mmCIF file of C-alpha atoms in Angstrom:
data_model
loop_
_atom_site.group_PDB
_atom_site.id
_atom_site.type_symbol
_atom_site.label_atom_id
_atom_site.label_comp_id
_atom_site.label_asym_id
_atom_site.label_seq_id
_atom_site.Cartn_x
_atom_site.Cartn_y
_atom_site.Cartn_z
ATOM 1 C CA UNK A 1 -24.057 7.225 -68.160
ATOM 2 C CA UNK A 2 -21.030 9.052 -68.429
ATOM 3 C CA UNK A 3 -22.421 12.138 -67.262
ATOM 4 C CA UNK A 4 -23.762 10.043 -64.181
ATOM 5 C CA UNK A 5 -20.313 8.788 -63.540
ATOM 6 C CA UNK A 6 -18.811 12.164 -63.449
ATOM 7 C CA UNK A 7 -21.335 14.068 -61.361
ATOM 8 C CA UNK A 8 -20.404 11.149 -59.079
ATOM 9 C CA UNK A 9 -16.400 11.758 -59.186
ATOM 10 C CA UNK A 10 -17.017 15.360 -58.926
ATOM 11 C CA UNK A 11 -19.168 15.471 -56.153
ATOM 12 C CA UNK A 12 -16.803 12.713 -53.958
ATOM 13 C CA UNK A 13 -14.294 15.041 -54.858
ATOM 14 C CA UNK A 14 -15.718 18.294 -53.867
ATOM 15 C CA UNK A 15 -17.125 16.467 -50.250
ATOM 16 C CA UNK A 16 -13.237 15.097 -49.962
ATOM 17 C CA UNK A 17 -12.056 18.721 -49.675
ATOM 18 C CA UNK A 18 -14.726 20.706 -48.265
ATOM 19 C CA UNK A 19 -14.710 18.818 -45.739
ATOM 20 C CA UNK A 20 -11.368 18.977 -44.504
ATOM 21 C CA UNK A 21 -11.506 22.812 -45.014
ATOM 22 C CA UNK A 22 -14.329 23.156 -42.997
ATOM 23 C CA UNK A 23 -12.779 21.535 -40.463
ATOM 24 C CA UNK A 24 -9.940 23.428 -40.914
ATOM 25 C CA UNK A 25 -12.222 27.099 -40.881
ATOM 26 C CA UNK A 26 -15.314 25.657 -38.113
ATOM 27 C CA UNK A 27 -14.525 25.058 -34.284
ATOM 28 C CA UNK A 28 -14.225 21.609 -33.915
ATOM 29 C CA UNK A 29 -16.172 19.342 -31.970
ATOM 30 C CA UNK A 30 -12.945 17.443 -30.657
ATOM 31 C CA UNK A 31 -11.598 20.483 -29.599
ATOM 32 C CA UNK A 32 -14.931 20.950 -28.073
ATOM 33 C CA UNK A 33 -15.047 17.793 -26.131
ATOM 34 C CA UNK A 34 -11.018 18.222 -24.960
ATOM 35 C CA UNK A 35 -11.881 21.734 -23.406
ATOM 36 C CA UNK A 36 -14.631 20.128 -21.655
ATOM 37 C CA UNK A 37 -12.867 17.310 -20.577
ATOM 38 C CA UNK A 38 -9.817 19.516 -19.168
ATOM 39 C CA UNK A 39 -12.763 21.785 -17.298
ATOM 40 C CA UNK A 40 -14.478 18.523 -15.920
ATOM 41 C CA UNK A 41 -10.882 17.059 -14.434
ATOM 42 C CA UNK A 42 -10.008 20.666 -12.608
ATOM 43 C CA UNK A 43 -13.527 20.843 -10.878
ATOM 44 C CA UNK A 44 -13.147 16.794 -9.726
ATOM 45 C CA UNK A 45 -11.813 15.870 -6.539
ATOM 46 C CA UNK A 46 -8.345 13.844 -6.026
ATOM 47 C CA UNK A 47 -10.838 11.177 -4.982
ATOM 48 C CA UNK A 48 -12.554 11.495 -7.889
ATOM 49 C CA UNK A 49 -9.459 11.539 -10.100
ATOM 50 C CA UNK A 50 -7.830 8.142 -8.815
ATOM 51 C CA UNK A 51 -11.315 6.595 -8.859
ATOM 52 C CA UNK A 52 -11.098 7.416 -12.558
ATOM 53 C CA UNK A 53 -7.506 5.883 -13.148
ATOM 54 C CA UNK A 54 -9.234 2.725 -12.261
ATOM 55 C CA UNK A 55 -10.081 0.140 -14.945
ATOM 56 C CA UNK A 56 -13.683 0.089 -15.334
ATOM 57 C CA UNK A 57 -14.360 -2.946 -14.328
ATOM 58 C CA UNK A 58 -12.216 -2.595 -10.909
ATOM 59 C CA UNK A 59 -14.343 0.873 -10.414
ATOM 60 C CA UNK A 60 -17.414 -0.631 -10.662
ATOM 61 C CA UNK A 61 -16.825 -3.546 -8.498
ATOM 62 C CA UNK A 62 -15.642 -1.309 -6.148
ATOM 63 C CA UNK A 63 -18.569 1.128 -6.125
ATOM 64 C CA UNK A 64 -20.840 -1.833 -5.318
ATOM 65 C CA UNK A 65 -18.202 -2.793 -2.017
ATOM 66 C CA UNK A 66 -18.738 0.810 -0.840
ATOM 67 C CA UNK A 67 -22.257 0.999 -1.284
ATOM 68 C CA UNK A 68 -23.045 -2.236 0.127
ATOM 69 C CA UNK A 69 -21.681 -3.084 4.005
ATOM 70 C CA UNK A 70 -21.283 -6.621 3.685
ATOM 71 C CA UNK A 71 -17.479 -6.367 3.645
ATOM 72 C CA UNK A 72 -17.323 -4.993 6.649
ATOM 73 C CA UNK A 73 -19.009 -8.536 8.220
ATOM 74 C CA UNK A 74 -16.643 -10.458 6.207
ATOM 75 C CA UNK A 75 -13.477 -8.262 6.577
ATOM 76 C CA UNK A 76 -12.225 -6.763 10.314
ATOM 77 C CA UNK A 77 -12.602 -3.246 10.537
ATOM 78 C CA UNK A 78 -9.023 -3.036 11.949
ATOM 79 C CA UNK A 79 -7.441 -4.393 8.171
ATOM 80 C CA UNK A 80 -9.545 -0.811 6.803
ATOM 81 C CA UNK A 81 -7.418 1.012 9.515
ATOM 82 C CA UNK A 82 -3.729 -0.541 8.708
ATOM 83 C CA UNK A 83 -4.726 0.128 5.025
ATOM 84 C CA UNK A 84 -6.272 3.558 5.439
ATOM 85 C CA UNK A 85 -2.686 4.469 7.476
ATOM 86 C CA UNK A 86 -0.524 3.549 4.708
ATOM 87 C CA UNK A 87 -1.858 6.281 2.710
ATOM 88 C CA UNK A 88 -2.637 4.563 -0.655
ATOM 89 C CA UNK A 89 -3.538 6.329 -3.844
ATOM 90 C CA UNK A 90 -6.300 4.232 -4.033
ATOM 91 C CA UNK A 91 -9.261 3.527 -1.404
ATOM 92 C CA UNK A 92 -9.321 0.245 0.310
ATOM 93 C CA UNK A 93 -12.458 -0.994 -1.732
ATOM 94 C CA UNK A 94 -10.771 -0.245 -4.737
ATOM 95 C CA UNK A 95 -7.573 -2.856 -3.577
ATOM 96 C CA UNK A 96 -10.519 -5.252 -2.136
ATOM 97 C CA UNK A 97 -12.021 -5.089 -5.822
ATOM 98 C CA UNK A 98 -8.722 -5.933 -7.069
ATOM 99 C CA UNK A 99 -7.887 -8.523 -5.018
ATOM 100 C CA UNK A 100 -10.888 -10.361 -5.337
ATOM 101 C CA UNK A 101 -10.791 -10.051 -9.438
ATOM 102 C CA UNK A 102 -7.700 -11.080 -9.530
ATOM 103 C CA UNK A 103 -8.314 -14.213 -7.252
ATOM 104 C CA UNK A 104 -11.469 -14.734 -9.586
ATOM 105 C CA UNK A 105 -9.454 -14.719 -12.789
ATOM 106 C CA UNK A 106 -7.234 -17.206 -11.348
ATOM 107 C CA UNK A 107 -9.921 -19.802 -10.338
ATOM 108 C CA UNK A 108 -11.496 -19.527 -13.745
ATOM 109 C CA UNK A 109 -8.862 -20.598 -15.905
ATOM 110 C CA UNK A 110 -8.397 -24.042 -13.954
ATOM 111 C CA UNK A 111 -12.261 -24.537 -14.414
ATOM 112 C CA UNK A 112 -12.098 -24.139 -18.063
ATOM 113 C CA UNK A 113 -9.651 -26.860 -17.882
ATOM 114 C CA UNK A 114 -11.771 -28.611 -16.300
ATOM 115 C CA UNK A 115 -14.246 -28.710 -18.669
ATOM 116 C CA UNK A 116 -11.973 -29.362 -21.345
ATOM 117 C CA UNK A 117 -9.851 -32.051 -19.985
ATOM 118 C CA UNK A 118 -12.176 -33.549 -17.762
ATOM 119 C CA UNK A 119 -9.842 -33.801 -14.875
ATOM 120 C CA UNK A 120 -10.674 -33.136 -10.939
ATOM 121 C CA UNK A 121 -7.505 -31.808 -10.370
ATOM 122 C CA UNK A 122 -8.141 -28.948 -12.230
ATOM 123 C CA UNK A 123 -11.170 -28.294 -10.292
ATOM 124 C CA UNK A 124 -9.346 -28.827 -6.548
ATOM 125 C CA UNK A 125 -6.142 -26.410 -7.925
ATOM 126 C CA UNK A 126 -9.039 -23.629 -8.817
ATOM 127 C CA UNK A 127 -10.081 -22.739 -5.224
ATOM 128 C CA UNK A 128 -6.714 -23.176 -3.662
ATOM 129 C CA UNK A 129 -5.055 -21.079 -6.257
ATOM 130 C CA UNK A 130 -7.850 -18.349 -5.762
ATOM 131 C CA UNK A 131 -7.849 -18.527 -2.494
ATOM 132 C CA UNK A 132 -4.297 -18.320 -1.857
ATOM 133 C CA UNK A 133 -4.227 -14.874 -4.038
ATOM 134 C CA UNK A 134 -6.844 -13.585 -1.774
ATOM 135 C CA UNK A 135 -5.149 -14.252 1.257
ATOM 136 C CA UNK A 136 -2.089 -12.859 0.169
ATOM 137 C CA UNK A 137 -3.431 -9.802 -1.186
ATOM 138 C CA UNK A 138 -5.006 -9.506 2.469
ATOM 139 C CA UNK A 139 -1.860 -10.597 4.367
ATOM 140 C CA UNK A 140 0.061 -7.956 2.127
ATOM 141 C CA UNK A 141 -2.068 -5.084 4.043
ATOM 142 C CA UNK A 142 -0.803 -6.261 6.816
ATOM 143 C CA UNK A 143 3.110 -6.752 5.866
ATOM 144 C CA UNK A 144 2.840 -3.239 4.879
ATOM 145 C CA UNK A 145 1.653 -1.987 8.033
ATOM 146 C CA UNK A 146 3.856 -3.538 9.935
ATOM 147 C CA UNK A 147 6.885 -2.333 8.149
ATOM 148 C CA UNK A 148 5.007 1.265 8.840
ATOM 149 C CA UNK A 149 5.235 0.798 12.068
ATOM 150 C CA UNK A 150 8.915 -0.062 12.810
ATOM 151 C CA UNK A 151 9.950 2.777 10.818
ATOM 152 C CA UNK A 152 8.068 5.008 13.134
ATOM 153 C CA UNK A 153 9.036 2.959 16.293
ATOM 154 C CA UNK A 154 12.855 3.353 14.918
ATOM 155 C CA UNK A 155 12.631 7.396 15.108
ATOM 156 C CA UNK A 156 9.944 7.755 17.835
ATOM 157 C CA UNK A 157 13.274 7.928 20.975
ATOM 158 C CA UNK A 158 15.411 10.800 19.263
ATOM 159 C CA UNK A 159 11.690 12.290 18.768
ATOM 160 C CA UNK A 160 11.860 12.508 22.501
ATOM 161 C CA UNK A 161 15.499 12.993 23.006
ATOM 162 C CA UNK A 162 14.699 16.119 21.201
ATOM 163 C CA UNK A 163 12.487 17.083 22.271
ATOM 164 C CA UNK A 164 13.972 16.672 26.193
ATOM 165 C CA UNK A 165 17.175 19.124 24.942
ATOM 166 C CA UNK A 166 14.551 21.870 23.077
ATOM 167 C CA UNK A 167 12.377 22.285 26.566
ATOM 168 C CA UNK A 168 15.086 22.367 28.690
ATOM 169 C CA UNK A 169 16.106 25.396 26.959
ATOM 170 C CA UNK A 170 12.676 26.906 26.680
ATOM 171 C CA UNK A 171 11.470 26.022 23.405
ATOM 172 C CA UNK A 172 8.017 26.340 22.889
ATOM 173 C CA UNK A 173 6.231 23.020 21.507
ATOM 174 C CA UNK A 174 4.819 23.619 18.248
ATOM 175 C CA UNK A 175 8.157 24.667 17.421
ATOM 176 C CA UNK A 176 10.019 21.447 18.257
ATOM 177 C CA UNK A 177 7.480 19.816 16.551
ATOM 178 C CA UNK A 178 7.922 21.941 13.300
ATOM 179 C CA UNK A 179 11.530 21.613 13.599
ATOM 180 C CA UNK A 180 11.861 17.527 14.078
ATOM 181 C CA UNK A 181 9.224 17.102 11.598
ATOM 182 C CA UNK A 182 11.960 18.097 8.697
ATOM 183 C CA UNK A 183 14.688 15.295 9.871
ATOM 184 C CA UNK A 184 12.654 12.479 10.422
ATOM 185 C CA UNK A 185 11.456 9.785 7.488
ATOM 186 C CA UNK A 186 8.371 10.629 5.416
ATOM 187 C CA UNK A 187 6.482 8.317 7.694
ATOM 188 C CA UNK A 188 6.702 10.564 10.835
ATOM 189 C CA UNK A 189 7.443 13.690 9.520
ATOM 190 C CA UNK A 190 3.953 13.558 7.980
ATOM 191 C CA UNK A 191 2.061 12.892 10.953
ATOM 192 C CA UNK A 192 4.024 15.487 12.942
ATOM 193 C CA UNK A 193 3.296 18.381 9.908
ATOM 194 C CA UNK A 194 -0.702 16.686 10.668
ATOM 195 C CA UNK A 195 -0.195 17.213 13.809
ATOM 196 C CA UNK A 196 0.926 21.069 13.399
ATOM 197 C CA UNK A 197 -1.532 21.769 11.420
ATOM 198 C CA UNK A 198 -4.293 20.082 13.370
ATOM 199 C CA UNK A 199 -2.884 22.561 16.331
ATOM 200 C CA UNK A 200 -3.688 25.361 14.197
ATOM 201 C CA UNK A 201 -7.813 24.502 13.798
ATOM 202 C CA UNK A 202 -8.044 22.849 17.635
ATOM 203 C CA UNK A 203 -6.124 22.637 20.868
ATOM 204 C CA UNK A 204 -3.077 21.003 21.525
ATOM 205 C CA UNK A 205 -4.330 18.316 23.316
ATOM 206 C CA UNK A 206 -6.606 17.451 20.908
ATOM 207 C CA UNK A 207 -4.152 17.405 17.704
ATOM 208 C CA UNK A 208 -2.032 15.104 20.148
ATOM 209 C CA UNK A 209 -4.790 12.770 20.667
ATOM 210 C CA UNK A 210 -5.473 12.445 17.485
ATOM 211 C CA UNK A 211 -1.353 11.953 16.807
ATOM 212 C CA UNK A 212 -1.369 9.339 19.046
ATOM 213 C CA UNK A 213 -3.685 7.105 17.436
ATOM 214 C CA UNK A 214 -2.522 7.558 13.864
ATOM 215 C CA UNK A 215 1.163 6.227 15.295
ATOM 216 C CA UNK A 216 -1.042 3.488 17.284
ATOM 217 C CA UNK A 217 1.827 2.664 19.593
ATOM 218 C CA UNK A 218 0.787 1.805 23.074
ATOM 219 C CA UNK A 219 3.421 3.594 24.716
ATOM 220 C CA UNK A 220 2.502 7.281 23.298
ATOM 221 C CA UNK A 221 -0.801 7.487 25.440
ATOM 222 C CA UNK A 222 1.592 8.245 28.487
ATOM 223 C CA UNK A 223 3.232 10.068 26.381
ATOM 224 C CA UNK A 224 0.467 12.314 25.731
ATOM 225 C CA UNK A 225 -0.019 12.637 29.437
ATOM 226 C CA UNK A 226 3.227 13.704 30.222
ATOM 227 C CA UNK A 227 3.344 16.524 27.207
ATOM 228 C CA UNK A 228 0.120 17.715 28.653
ATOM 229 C CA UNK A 229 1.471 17.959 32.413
ATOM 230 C CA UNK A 230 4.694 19.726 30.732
ATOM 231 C CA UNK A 231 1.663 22.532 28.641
ATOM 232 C CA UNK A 232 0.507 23.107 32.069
ATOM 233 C CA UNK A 233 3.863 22.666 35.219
ATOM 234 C CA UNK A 234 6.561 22.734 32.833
ATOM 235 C CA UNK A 235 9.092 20.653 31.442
ATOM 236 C CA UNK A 236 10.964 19.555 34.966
ATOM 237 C CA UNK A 237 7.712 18.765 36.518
ATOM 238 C CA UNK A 238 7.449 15.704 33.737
ATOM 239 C CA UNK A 239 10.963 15.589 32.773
ATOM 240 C CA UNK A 240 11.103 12.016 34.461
ATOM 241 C CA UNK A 241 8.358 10.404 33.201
ATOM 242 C CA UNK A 242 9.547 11.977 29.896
ATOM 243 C CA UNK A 243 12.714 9.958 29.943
ATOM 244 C CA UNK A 244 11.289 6.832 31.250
ATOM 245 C CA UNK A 245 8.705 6.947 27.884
ATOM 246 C CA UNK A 246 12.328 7.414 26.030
ATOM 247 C CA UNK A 247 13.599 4.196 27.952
ATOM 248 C CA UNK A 248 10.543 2.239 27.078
ATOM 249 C CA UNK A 249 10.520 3.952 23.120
ATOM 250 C CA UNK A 250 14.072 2.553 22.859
ATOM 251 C CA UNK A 251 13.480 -0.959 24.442
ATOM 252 C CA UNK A 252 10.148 -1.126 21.680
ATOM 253 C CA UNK A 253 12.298 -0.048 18.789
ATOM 254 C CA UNK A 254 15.046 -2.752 19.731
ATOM 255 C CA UNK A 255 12.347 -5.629 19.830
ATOM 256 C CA UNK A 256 10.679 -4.236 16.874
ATOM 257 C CA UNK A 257 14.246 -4.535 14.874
ATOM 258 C CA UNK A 258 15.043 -7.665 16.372
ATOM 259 C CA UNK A 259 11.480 -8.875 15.083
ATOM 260 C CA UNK A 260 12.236 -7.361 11.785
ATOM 261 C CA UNK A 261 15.788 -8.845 11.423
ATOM 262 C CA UNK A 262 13.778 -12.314 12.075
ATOM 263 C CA UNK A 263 12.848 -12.623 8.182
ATOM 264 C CA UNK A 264 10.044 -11.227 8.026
ATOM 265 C CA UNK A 265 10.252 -9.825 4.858
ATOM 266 C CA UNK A 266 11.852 -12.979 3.693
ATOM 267 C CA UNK A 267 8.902 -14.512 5.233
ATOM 268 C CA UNK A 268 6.556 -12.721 2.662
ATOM 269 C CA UNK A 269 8.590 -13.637 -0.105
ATOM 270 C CA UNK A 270 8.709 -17.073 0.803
ATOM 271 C CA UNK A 271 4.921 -16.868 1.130
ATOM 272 C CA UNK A 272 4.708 -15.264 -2.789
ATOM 273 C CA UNK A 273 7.869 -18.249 -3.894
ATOM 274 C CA UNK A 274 5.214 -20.949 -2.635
ATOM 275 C CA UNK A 275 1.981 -19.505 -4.182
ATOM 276 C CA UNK A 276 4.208 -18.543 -7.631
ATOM 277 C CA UNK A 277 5.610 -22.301 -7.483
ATOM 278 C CA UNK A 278 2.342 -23.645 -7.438
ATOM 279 C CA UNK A 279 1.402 -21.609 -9.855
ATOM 280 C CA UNK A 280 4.050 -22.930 -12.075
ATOM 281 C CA UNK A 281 3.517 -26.680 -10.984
ATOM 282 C CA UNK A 282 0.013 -26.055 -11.680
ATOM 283 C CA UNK A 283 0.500 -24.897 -15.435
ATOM 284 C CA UNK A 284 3.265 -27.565 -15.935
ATOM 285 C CA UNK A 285 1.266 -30.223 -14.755
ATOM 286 C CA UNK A 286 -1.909 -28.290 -17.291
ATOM 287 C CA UNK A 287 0.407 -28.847 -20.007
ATOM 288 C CA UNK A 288 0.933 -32.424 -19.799
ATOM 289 C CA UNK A 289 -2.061 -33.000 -18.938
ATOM 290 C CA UNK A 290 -3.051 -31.299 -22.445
ATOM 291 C CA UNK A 291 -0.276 -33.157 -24.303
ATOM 292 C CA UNK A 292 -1.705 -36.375 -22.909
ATOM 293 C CA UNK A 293 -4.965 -35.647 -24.112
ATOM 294 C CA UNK A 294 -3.894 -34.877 -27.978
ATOM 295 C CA UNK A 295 -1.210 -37.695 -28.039
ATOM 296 C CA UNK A 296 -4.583 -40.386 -27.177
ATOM 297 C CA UNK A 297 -6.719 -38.310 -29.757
#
């Protein structure tokens, strides 16, 4: 028995440090699996990547909204456009997926209170609460968009000013449009270094087309025209209709700051102060409503 006891003690012993040499004088299979993981994120796209960062339940919710085209129905294809111009980390079905799991998550907990406390209220606050999230989250896009957009509508007149003093003196355009596009905010000066480099892989015209519609201002389709009469008569032939698109820049970008200096970002905050106060007078009324229910147990 004895014998038995110490061929056990001896051979625990013996596994509890060969082992750790071995792992100590072997390659390791964590190592293993860390080199391959390092390999695996080089060779995956920044797409790839961010999909990744997602939590795995967002990810797969989201795969299903891009596979499936239902959203689209549902959802105006102009919200994918605002939301595709901010230039998010993450795609727009991913934020969808979000959106609606959050709005889910809230509706659920009033249900279970409903079952518990057998109380309709519960069960009217659950849709109104989820819904409200949703619409936010939507109305959000939006908000952001807009904000987008008077930033660019701001800078768009000394963009032509600009660019009115460079051609008068000769300068060609690609190079007034490399030199503005490293004064201006990060809004515009990105589209005007995509707009350089799109003049590098097509014709001007073309990179200015597509310029045009990622600033989606009405106003910079004649000015498209007249930057294509200046490529082909010259400045003075357009110089003109030039400064009557800088006239028309600068009456936009005073009725897009006298829209902004309206509230409206203390309009969205009033609309997240309502849905958060209901929130709270939702939970405060839960609470009493619980209190209620032990106090006639």
């Amino acid at each position: 028995m004895n014998i038995l006891i110490y061929s056990v003690l001896i051979a625990t012993a013996a596994v509890l440090v060969i082992i750790p040499m071995l792992q100590l004088i072997l390659p390791g299979f964590e190592r293993q699996k860390r080199v391959a993981n390092i390999a695996s994120h080089f060779n995956k796209t920044e797409a790839e990547l961010l999909r990744l960062e997602q939590n795995a339940i967002v990810r797969s919710f989201g795969d299903r909204l891009q596979r499936g085209k239902w959203m689209e129905f549902i959802l105006r294809k102009k919200r994918r456009k605002m939301y595709d111009a901010l230039g998010q980390s993450s795609s727009y079905e991913y934020y969808m997926a979000l959106t609606i799991l959050k709005s889910f998550i809230v509706t659920v907990i009033p249900i279970f209170f409903v079952m518990v406390t057998k109380e309709m209220f519960f069960a009217v606050m659950a849709p109104l609460l989820g819904g409200g999230l949703f619409y936010l989250g939507l109305r959000k896009i939006k908000f952001l968009y807009q904000q987008r957009q008077n930033q660019i509508i701001r800078d768009l007149p000394n963009l032509i000013s600009k660019m009115c003093i460079a051609l008068e003196v000769g300068q060609p355009l690609a190079q007034i449009f490399q030199d503005v596009s490293k004064t201006y905010n990060p809004i515009l000066s990105d589209l005007l270094k995509k707009l350089i480099a799109n003049s590098n892989v097509m014709p001007m015209t073309s990179a200015l087309q597509l310029f045009a519609q990622d600033v989606d201002v009405p106003v910079m389709n004649d000015f498209i025209s007249v930057v294509n009469v200046i490529m082909e008569k010259g400045f003075h032939e357009a110089e003109a209709d030039l400064r009557s698109i800088e006239t028309a820049l600068t009456e936009l970008r005073r009725l897009s700051l006298v829209e902004l200096t309206k509230g409206n970002p203390e309009k969205m905050n009033f609309f997240y102060m309502v849905m958060i106060g209901h929130v709270i007078i939702f939970f405060f009324l839960m609470v009493l409503f619980i209190f209620g229910a032990m106090n006639s147990l």
